[in-house]
Short mmCIF file of C-alpha atoms in Angstrom, two decimals:
data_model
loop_
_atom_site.label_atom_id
_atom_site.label_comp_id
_atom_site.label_asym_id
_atom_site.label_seq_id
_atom_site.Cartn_x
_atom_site.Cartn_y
_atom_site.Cartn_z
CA UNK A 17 116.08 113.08 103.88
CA UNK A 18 115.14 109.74 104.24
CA UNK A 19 115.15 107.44 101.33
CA UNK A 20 111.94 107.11 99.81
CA UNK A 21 110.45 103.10 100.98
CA UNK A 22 108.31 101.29 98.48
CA UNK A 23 105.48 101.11 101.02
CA UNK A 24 105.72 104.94 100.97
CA UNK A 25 105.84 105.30 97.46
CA UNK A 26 102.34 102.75 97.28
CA UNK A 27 101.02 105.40 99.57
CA UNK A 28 101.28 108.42 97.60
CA UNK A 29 100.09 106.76 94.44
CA UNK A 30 97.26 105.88 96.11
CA UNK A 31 96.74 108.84 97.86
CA UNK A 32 97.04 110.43 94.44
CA UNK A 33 94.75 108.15 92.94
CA UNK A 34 91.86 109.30 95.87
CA UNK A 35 92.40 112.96 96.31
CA UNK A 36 92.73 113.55 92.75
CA UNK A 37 96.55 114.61 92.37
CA UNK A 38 96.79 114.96 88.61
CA UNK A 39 100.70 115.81 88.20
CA UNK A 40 103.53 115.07 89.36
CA UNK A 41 103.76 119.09 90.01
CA UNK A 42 100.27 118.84 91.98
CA UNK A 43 101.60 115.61 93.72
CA UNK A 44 104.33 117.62 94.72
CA UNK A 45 102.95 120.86 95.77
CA UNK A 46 99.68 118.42 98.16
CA UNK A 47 103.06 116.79 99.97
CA UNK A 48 104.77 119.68 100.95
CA UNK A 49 101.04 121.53 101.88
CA UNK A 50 100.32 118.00 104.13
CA UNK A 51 103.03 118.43 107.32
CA UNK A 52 101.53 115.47 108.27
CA UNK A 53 100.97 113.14 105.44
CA UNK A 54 104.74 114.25 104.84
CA UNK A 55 105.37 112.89 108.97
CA UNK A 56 103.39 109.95 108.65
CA UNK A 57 105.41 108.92 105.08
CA UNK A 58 108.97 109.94 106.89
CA UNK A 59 109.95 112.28 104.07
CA UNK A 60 111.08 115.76 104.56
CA UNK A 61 110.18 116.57 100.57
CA UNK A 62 110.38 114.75 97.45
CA UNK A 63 110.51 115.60 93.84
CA UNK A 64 108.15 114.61 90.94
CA UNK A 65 111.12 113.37 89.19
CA UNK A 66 111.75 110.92 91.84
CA UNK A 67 108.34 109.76 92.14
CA UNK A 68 108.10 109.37 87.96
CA UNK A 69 111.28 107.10 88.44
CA UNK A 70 110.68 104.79 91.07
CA UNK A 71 106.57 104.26 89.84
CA UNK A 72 108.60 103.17 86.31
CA UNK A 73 111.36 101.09 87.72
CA UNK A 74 108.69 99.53 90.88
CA UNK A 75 108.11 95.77 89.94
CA UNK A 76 104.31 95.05 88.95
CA UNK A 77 104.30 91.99 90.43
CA UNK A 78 104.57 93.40 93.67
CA UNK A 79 101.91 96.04 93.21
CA UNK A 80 99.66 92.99 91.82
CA UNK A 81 100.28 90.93 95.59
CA UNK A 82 99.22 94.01 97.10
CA UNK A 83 96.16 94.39 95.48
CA UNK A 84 95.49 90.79 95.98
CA UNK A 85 95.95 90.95 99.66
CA UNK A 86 93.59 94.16 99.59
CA UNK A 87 90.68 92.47 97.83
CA UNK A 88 91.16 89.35 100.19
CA UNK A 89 89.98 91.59 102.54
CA UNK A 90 87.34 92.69 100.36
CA UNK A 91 86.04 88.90 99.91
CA UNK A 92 86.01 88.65 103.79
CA UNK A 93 83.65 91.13 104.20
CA UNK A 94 81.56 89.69 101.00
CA UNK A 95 81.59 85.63 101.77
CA UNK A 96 78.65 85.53 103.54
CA UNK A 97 76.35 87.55 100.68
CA UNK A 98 73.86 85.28 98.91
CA UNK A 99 74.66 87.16 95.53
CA UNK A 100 71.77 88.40 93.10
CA UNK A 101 68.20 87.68 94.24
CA UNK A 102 66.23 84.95 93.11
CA UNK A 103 68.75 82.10 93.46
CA UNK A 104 70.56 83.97 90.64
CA UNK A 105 73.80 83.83 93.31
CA UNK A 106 77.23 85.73 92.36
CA UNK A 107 78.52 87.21 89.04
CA UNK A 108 81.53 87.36 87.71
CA UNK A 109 82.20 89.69 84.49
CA UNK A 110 84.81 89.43 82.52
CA UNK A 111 85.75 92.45 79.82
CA UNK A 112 88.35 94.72 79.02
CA UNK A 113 88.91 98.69 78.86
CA UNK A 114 91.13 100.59 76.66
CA UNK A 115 93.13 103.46 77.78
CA UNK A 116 94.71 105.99 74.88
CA UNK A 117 98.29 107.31 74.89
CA UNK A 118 100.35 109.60 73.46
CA UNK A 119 101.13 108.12 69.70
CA UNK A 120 104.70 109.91 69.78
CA UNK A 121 105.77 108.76 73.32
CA UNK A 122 104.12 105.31 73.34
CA UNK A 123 105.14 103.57 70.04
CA UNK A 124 105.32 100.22 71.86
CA UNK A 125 101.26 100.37 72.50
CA UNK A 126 100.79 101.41 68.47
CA UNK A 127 97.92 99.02 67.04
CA UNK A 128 96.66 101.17 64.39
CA UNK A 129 97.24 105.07 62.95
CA UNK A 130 94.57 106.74 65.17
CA UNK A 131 94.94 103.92 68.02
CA UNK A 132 97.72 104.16 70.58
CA UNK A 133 96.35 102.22 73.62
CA UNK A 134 96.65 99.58 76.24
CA UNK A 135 94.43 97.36 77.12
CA UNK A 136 93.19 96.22 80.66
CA UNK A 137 91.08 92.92 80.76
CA UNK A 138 89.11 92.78 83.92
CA UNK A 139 87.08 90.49 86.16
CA UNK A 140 84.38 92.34 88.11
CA UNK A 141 82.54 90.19 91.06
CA UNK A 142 78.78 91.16 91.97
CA UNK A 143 78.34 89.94 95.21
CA UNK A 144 75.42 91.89 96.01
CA UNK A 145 72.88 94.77 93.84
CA UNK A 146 75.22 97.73 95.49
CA UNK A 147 78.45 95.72 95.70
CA UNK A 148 81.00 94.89 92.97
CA UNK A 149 84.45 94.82 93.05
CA UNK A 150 87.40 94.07 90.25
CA UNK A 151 89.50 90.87 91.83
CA UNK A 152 91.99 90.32 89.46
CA UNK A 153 92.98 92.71 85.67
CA UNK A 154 95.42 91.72 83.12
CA UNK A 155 97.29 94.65 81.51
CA UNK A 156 97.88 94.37 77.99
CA UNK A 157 99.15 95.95 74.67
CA UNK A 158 96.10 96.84 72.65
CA UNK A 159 96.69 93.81 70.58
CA UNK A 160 95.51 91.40 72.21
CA UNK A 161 92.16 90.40 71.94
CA UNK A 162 89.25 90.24 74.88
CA UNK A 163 89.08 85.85 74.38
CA UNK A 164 93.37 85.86 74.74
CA UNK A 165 92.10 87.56 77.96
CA UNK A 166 89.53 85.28 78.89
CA UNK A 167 92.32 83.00 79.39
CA UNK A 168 93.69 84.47 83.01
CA UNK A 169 90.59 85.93 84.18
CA UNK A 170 88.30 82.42 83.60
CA UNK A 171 89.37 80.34 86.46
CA UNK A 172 86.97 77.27 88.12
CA UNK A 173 84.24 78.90 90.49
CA UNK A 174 80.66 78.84 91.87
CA UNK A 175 79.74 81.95 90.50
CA UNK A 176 78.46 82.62 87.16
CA UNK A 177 80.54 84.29 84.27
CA UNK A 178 78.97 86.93 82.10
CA UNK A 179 80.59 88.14 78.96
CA UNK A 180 80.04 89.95 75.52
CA UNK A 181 79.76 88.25 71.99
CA UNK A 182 83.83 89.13 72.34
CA UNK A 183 84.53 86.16 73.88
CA UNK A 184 83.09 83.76 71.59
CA UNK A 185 85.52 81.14 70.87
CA UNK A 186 84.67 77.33 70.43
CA UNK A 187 87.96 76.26 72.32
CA UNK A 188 87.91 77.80 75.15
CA UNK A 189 84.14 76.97 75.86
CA UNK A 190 84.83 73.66 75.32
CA UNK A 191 87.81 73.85 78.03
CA UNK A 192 85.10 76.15 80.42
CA UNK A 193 83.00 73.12 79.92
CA UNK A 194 85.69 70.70 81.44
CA UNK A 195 86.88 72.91 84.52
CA UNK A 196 86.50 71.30 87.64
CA UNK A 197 84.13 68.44 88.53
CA UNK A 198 81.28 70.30 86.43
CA UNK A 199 82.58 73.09 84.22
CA UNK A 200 81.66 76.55 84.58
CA UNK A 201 78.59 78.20 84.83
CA UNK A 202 78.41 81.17 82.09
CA UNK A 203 75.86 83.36 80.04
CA UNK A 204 77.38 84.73 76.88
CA UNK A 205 76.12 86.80 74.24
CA UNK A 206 76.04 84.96 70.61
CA UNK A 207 76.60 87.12 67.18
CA UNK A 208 74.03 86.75 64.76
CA UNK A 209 76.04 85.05 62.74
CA UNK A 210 76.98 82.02 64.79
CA UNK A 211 75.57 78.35 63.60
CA UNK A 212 73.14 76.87 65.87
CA UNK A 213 70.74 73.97 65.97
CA UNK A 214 67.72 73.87 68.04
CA UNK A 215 67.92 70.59 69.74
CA UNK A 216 64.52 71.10 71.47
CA UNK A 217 62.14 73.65 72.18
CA UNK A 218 61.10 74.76 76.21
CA UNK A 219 58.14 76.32 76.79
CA UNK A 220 57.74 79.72 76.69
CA UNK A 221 56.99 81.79 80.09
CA UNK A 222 54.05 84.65 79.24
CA UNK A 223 56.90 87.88 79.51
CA UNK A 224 56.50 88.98 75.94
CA UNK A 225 60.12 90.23 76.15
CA UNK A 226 60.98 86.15 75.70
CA UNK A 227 61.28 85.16 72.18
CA UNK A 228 63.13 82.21 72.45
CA UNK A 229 63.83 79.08 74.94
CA UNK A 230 65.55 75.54 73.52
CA UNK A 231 68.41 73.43 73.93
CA UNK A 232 71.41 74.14 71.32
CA UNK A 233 73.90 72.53 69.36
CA UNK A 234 76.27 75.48 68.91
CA UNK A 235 78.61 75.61 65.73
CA UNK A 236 78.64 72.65 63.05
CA UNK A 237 80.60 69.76 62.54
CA UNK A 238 84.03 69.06 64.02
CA UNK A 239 84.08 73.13 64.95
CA UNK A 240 81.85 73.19 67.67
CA UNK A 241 80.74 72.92 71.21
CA UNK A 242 80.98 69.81 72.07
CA UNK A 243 78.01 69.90 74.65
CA UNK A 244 74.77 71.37 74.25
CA UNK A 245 74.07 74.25 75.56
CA UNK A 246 70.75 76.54 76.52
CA UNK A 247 69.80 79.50 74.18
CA UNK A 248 67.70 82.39 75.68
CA UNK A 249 66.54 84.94 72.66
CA UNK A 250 64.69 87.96 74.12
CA UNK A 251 63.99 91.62 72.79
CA UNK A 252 64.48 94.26 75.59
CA UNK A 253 62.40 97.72 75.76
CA UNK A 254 64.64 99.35 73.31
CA UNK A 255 63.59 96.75 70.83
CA UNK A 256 67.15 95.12 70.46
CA UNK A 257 67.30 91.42 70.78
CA UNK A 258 70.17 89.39 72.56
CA UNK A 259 70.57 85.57 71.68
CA UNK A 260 72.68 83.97 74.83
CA UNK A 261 73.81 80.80 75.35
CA UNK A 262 73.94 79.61 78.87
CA UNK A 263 74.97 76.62 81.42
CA UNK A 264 72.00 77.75 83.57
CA UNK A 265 69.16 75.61 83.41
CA UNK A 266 68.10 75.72 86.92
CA UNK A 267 66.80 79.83 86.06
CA UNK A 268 63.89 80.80 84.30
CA UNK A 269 64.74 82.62 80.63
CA UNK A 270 63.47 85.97 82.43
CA UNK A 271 66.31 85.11 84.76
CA UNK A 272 68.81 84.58 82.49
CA UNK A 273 67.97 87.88 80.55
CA UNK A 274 68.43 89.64 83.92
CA UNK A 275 71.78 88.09 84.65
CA UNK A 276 73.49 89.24 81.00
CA UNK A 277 71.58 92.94 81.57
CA UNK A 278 74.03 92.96 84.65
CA UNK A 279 77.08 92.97 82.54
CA UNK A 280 76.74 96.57 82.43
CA UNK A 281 77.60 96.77 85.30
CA UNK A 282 81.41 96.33 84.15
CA UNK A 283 80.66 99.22 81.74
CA UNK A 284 79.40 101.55 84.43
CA UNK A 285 82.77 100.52 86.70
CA UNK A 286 84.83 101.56 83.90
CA UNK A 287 83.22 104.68 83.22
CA UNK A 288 83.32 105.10 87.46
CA UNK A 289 86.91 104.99 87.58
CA UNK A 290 88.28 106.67 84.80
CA UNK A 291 85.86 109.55 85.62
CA UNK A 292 86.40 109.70 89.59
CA UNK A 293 89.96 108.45 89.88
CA UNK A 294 91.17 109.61 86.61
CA UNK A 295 92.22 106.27 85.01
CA UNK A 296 92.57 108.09 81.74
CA UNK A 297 95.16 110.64 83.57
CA UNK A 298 98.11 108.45 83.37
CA UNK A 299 101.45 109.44 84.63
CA UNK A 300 103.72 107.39 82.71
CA UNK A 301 104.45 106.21 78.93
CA UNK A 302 106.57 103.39 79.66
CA UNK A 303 104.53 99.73 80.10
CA UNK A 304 105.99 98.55 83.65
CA UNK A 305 104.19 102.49 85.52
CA UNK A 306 101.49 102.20 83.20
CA UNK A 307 100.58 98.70 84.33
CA UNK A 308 101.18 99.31 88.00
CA UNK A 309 99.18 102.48 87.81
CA UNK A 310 96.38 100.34 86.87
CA UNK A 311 96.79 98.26 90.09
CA UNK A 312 97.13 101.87 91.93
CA UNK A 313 93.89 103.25 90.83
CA UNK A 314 92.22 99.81 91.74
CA UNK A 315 93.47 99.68 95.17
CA UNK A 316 92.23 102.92 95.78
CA UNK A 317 88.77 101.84 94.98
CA UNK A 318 89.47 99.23 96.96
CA UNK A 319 90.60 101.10 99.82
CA UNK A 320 87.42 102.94 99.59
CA UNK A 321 85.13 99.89 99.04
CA UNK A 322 86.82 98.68 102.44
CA UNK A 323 85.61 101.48 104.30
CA UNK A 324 81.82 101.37 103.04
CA UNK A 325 82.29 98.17 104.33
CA UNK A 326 83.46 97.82 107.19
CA UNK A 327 81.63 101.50 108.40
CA UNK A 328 78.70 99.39 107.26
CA UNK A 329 77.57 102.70 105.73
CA UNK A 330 74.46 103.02 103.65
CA UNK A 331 76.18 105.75 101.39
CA UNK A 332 77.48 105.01 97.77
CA UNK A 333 80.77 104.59 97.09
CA UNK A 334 81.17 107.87 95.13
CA UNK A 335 79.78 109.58 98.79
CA UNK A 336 82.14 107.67 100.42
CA UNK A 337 85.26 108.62 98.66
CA UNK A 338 83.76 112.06 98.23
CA UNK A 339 84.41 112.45 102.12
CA UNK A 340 87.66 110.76 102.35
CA UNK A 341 88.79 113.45 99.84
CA UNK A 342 87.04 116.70 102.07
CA UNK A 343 88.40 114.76 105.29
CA UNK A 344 91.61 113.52 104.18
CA UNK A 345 93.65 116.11 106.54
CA UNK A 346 91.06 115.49 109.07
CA UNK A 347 90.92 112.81 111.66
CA UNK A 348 89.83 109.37 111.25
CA UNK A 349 86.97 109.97 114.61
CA UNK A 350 85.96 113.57 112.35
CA UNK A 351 85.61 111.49 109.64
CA UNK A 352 83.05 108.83 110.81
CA UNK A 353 81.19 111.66 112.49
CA UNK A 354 80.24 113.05 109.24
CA UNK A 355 80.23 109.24 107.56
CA UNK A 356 77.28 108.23 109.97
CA UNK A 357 75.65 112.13 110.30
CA UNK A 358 71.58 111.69 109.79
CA UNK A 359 70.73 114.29 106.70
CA UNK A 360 68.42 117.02 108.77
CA UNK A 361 65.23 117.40 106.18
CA UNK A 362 64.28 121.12 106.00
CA UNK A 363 62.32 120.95 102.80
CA UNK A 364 58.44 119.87 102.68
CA UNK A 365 59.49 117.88 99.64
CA UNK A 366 58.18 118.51 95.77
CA UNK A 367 55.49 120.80 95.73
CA UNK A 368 53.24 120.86 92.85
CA UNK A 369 52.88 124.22 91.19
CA UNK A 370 50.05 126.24 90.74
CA UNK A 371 48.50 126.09 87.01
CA UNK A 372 48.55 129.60 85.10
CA UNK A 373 50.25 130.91 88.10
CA UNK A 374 51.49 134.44 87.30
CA UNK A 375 55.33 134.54 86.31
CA UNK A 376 57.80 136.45 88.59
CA UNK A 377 60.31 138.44 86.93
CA UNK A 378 63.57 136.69 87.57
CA UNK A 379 66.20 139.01 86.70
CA UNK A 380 67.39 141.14 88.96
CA UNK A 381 70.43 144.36 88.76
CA UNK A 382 71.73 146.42 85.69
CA UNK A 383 74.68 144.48 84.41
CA UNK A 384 73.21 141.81 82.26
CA UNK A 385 71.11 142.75 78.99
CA UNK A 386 67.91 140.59 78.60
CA UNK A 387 64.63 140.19 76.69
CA UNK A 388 61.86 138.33 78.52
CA UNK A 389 58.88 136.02 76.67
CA UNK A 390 57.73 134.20 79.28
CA UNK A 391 55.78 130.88 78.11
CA UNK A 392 53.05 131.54 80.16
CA UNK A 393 52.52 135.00 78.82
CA UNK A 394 52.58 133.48 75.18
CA UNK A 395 49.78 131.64 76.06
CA UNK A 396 48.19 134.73 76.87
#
């Protein structure tokens, strides 16, 4: 048997990470089931215990260079989008996910009795309504807090960085302020609780959903932002008002609420890849596999971000990576077939139902004991 590469090893992690191998017994069992995969990866078999011990002992730095190179391709594909509508341009998001382990195997990640986690602090780009993609992560112990974060993942750019009220810290937005030629553009959340004084008052556009509009002084005395800054207060439909503070002047205040609604966007990415590439699944308690599992399950988003677009496909990325998990033994020509087939409408659409039409008894066969009060016959 041939000795198991590093590039091959990256492989089956990722494959794992796309097809859904939850074990290292299922990872197992899918290799020796895949002749192919098996060909293509120059291994005659390979053992779970094996794979457990080179995902611990591979470095993370060289998982992170590979992920780097992979979303490089990413941004070539992206450079020429405009970003957001409306001269709103590119986001970037910065926030972090936890991910809970096993209290007795994972003392090093202990932060609290019921709280055994790691952190990872992440830096989502919107380059387009359907298009985001993470770019860089920093995996942490669960100690350290969303602003330490803020300090790898805040870098000088032309987009515009949106964050929670977790990332509040004087300091920092004072050195955000001094990046580059101009400083940053951001739009952060403010707690409730956070000194400011209204500098002047803008006018108010007629969106009721606008409560506020002026120029800031935020914090007081020496502890404080040392340049003013733009405060947009606005309830949204729920009835729960946001104050943010913003470098954007050249947006209206509607604007501005519609940039920090996209933050969720980070939130639904989380949820997307813990749920479809089972994030929370993890297949290691020591820190060095747990971190590079993280890069794993990013590159295989990645990998399936890549194909959406470079197929140019109009499908959602869930679709896509649906159909590189029912094709993966397939070929790649197979695979595109189905990618670009035109759905074949059968059905007339919605059809409104009659009022007071007369019920039709549903149940059908002797096995299954049932009463039947129709609300139609209620009525009656």
């Amino acid at each position: 048997m041939k000795k198991l590469s590093t590039e091959s090893l990256l492989k089956i992690f990722v494959a794992a990470q796309l097809d859904e191998w939850n074990s290292y017994a299922d990872m197992e069992e899918k290799l020796r089931a895949h002749k192919k995969l098996r060909e293509f990866l120059e291994l005659s078999s390979i053992s779970g215990s094996q794979l457990s011990r080179r995902l611990n002992d591979l470095p993370t730095e060289w998982v992170q260079e590979i992920f780097s190179r992979l979303i490089a391709k990413v941004y070539t594909l992206t450079n020429d989008s405009p970003g957001l509508d409306g001269g709103i341009g590119k986001l970037r998001i910065i926030d972090a996910t936890h991910i809970k382990l096993p209290a007795g195997l994972c003392d090093w990640a202990f932060v609290s009795k019921e709280w055994t986690v790691v952190k990872m602090h992440t830096r989502l780009i919107v380059t387009s309504a359907d298009t985001v993609f993470p770019d860089r992560i920093l995996p942490s112990t669960g100690t350290i807090g969303d602003s330490e974060g803020s300090d790898v993942l805040i870098e000088e750019s032309d987009a515009t960085y949106v964050m929670d009220r977790g990332y509040i810290n004087f300091k920092r937005i004072n050195q955000w302020l001094e990046m580059g030629e101009k400083g940053i553009e951001f739009v952060i959340r403010l707690r409730e609780n956070h000194n400011i004084t209204i500098i002047k008052e803008n006018d108010l556009p007629e969106d009721p959903m606008i409560l506020k509009d002026a120029e800031i002084q935020l914090g007081q005395s020496t502890y404080r932002v040392k340049k003013p800054l733009r405060l947009v207060e606005y309830r949204d439909e729920k009835g729960r008002t946001y104050r943010i503070a913003t470098t954007r002047r050249d947006l209206t205040a509607v604007q501005i609420a519609e940039i920090y609604h996209h933050r969720w966007a980070i939130e639904t990415f989380f949820k997307w890849i813990k749920q479809h590439l089972r994030l929370i699944k993890i297949h290691s308690t020591k820190p060095q596999g747990i971190w590079n599992q993280m890069f794993l399950a990013l590159m295989a988003y990645g990998a399936a971000l890549l194909v959406k677009l470079e197929t140019k496909t109009k499908k959602t990325i869930f679709e896509v990576l649906r159909l590189i998990r029912t094709y993966a033994d397939k070929s790649w020509n197979a695979f595109l077939k189905e990618l670009n087939r035109k759905p074949t409408r059968t059905s007339k659409g919605r059809q409104k139902v009659p009022k007071n039409k007369e019920p039709v008894y549903p149940f059908v066969g002797t096995v299954a004991k049932v009463t039947w009060r129709h609300k139609w016959l209620k009525k009656k």
